[in-house]
mmCIF file of C-alpha atoms in Angstrom:
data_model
loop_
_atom_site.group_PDB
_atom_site.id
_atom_site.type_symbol
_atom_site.label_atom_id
_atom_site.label_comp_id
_atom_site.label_asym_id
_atom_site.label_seq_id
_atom_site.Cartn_x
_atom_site.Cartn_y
_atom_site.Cartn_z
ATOM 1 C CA UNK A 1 8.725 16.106 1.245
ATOM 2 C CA UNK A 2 6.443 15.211 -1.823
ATOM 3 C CA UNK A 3 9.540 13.868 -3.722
ATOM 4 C CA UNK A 4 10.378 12.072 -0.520
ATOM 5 C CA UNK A 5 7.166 10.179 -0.653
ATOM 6 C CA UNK A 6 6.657 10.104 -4.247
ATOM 7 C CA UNK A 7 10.694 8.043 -4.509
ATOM 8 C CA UNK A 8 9.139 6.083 -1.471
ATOM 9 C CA UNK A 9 6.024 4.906 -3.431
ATOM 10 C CA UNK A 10 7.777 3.633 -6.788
ATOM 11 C CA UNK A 11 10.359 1.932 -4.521
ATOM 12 C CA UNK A 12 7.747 0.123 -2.831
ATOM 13 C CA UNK A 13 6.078 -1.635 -6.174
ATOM 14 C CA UNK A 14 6.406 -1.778 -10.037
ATOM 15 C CA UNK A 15 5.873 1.516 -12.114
ATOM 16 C CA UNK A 16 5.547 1.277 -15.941
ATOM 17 C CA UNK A 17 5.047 4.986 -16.087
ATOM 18 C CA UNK A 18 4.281 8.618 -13.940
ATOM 19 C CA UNK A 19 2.804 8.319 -10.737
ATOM 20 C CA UNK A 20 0.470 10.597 -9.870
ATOM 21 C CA UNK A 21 1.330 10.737 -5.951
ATOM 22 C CA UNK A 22 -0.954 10.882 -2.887
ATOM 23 C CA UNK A 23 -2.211 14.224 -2.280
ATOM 24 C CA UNK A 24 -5.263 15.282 -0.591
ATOM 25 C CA UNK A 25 -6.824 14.492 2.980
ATOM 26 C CA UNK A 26 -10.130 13.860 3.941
ATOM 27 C CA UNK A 27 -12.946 15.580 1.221
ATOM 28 C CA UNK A 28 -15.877 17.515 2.416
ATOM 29 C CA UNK A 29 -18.241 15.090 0.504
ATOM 30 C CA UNK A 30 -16.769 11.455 2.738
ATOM 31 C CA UNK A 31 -15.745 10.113 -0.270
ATOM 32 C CA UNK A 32 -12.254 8.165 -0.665
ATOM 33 C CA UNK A 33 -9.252 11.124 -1.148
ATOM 34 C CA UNK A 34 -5.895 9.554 -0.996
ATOM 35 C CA UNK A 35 -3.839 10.738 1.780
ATOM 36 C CA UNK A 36 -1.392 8.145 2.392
ATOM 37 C CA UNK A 37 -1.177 4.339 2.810
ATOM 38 C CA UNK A 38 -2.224 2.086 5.666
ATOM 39 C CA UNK A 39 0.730 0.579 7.517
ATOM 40 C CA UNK A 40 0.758 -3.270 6.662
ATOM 41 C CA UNK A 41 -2.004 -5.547 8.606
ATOM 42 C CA UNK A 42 -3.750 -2.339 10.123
ATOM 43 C CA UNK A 43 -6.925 -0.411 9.612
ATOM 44 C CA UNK A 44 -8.408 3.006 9.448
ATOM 45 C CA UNK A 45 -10.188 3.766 12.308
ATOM 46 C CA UNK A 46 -14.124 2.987 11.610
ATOM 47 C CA UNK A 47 -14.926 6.635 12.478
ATOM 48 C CA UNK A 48 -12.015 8.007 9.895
ATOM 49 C CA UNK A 49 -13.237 5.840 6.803
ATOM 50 C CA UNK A 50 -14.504 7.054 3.486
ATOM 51 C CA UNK A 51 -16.419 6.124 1.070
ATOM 52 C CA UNK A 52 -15.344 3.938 -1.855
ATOM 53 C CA UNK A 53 -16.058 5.298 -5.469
ATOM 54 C CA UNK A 54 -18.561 3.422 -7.631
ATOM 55 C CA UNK A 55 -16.583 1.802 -10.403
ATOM 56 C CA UNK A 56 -17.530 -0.715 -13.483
ATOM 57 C CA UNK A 57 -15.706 -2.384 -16.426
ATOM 58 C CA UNK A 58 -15.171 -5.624 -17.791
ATOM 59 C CA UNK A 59 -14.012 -9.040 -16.314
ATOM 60 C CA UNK A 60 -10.852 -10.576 -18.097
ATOM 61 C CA UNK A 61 -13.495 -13.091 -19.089
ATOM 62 C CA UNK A 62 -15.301 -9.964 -20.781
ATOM 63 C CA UNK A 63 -18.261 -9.979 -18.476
ATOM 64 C CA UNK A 64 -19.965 -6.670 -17.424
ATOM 65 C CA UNK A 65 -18.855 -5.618 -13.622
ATOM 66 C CA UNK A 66 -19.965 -3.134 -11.461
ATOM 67 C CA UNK A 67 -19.029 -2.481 -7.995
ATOM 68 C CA UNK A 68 -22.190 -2.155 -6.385
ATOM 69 C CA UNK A 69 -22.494 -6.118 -6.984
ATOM 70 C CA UNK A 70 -19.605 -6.281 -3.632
ATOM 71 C CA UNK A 71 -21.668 -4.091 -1.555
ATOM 72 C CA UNK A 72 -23.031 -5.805 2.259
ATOM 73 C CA UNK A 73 -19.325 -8.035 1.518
ATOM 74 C CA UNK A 74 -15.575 -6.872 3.056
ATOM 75 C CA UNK A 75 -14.057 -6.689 -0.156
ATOM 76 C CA UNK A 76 -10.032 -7.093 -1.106
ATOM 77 C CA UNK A 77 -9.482 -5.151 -4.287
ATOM 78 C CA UNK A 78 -6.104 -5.693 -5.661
ATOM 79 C CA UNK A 79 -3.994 -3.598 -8.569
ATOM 80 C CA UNK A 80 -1.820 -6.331 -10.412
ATOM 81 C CA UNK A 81 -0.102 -7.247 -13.865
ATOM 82 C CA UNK A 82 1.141 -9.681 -15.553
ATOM 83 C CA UNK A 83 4.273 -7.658 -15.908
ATOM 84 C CA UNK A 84 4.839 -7.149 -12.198
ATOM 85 C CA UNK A 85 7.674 -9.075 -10.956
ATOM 86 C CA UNK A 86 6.199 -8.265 -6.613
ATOM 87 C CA UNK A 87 2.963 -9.683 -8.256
ATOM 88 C CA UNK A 88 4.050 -12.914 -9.129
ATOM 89 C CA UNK A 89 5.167 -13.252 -5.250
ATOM 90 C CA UNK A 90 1.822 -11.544 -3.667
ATOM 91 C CA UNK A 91 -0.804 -13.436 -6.064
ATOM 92 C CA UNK A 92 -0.371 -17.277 -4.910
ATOM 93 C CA UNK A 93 -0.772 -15.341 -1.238
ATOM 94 C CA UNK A 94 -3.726 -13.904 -1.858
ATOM 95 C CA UNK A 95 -5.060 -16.772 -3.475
ATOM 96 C CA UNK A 96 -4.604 -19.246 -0.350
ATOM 97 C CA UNK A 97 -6.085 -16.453 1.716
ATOM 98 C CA UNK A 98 -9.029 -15.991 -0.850
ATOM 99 C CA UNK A 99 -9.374 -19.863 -0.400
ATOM 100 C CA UNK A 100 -9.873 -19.288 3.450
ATOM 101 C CA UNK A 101 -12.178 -16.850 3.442
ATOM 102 C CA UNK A 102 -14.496 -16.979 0.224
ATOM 103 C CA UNK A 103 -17.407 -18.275 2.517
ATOM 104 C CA UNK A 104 -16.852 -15.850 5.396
ATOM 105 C CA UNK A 105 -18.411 -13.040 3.112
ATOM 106 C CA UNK A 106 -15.139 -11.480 1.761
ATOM 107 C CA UNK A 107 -14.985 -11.181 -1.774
ATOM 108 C CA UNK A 108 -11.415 -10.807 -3.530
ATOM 109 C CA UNK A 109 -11.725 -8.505 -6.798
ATOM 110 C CA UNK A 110 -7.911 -8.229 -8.828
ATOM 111 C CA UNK A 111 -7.352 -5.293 -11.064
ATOM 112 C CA UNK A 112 -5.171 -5.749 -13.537
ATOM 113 C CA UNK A 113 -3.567 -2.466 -14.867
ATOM 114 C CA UNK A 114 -1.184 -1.462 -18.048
ATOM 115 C CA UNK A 115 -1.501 -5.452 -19.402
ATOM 116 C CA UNK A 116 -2.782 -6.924 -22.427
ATOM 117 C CA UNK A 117 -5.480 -9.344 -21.974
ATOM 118 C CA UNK A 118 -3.734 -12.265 -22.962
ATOM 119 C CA UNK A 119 -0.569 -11.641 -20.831
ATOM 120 C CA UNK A 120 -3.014 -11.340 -17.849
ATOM 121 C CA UNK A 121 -5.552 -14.417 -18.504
ATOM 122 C CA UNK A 122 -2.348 -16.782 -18.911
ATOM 123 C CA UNK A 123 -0.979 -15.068 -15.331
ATOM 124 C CA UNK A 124 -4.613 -15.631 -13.659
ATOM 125 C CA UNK A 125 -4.126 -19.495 -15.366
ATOM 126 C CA UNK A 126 -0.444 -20.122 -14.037
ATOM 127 C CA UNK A 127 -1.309 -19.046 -10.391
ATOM 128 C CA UNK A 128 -4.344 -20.524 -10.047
ATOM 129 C CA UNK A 129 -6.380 -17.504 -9.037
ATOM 130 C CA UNK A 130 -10.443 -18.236 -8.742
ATOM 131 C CA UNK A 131 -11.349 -14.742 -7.796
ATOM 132 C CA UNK A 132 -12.102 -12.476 -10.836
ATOM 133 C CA UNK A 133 -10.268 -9.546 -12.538
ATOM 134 C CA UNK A 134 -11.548 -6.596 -13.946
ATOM 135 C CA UNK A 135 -9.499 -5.774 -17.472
ATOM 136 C CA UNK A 136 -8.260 -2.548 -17.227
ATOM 137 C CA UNK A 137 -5.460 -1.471 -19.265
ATOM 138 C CA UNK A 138 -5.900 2.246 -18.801
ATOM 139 C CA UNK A 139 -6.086 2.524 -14.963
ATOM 140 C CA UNK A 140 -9.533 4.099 -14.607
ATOM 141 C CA UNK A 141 -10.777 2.120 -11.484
ATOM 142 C CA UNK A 142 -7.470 3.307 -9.267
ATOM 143 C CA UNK A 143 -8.269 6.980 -10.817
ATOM 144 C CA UNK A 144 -11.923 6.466 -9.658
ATOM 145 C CA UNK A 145 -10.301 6.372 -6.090
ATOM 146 C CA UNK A 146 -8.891 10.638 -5.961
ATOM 147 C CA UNK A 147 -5.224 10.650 -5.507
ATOM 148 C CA UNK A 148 -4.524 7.246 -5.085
ATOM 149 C CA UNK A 149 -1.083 6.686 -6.912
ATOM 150 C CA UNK A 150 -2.658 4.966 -10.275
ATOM 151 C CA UNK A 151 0.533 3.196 -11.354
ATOM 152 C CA UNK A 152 1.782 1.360 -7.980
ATOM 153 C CA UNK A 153 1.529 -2.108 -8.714
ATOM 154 C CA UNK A 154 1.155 -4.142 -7.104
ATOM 155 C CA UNK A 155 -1.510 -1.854 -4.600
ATOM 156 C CA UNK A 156 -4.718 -3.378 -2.412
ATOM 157 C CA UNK A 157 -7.438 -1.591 -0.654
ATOM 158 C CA UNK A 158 -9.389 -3.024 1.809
ATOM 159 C CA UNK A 159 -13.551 -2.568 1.754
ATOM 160 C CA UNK A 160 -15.371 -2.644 5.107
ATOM 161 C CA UNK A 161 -19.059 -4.317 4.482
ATOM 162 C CA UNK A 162 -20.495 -0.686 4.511
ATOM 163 C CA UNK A 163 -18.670 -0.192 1.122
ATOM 164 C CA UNK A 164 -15.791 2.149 2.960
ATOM 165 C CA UNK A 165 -12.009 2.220 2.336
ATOM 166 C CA UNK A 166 -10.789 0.401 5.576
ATOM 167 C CA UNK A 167 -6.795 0.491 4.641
ATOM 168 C CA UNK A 168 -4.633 1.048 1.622
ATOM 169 C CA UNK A 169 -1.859 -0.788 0.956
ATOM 170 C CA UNK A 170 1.053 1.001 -1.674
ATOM 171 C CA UNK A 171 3.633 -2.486 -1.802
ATOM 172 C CA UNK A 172 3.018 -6.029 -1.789
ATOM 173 C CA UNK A 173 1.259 -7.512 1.045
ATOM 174 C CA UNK A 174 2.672 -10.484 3.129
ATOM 175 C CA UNK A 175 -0.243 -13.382 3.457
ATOM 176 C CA UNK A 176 0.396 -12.341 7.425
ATOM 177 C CA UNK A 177 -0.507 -9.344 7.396
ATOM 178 C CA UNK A 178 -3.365 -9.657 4.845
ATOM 179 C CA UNK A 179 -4.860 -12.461 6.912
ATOM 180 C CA UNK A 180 -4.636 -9.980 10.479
ATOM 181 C CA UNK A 181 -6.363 -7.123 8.747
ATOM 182 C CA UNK A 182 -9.158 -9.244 6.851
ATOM 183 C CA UNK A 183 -9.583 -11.240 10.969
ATOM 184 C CA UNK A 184 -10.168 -7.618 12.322
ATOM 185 C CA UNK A 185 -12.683 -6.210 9.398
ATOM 186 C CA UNK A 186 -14.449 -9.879 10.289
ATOM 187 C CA UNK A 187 -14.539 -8.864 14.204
ATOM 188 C CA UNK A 188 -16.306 -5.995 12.940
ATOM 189 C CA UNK A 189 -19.908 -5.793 14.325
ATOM 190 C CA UNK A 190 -22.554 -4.111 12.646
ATOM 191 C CA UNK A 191 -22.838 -1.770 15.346
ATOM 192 C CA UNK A 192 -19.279 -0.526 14.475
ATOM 193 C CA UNK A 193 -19.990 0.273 10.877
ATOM 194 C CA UNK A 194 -21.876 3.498 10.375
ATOM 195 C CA UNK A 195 -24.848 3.515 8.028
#
């Protein structure tokens, strides 16, 4: 069964290298633990959300992030690189959305994995992305997030506003069903998201 879904995951995006797999379920603590992706446009239930690791680095432009700066916003984070060939569909898709929603408090935040920072500044250039990218070569932010499979790329997870994992997403992501997930995390009221 684990090589089933481990076959499953590297056929659904690019992998330079190992993946680590899903394992896991929900931890003790309500912190993100990998258990599986989110089938595309739909959410976790409010009630069965976790926690998102804090994470920091650098911006491709080398300024200091830290992911508290997202927190109060519903946040797409998205694991890219300039090497992906799914990427180079799934970027100018996320950008229109990004375009749509920027003032509707959703923030977009790209990740770009296993790259050199060149490669990826001249991909961000040629598609035209305005949301920023953290540089991260090594693939510490997806390890921040236990179990997630660190080298499927391209891979997004969606951030309610209270900072929780509201899907996961192991493959590229049509501009459909990005657009139907990010319209029900909107609908959200506060009065659905715990505190």
């Amino acid at each position: 069964m684990l090589c089933a879904i481990t076959a499953a995951l590297l056929l659904l995006g690019c992998s330079p290298g190992g993946d680590r797999g899903g394992s896991g379920g929900t931890a003790d603590t309500g912190t993100f633990d990998f258990a599986g992706n989110t089938p595309l446009g739909q959410l976790v239930p409010v009630d069965a959300r976790q926690s998102a690791p804090a994470f920091a680095g650098e911006l491709l432009d080398g300024t200091a992030f830290e992911s508290t700066s997202l927190a109060g916003d519903i946040t797409v984070v998205n694991f890219w690189g300039s090497w992906c060939a799914p990427c180079r569909v799934e970027t100018p898709e996320f950008q229109a959305v990004y375009a749509d929603v920027r003032d509707l408090g959703v923030r977009f935040l790209g990740v770009d994995v296993k790259d050199q920072r060149q490669l990826a500044q001249a991909f961000v250039d040629a598609n035209g992305v305005g949301y920023p990218s953290l540089f991260d070569p090594r693939g510490e932010v997806a390890l921040a997030f236990r179990g997630f499979p660190a080298n499927v790329v391209p891979s997004t997870i969606l951030l309610d506003r209270a900072g929780r994992v509201a899907a996961v997403y192991v493959a590229v992501v049509p501009e459909a069903d990005l657009r139907r997930a990010l319209d029900q995390l909107l609908a959200e009221t506060a009065e659905d998201i715990p505190r």
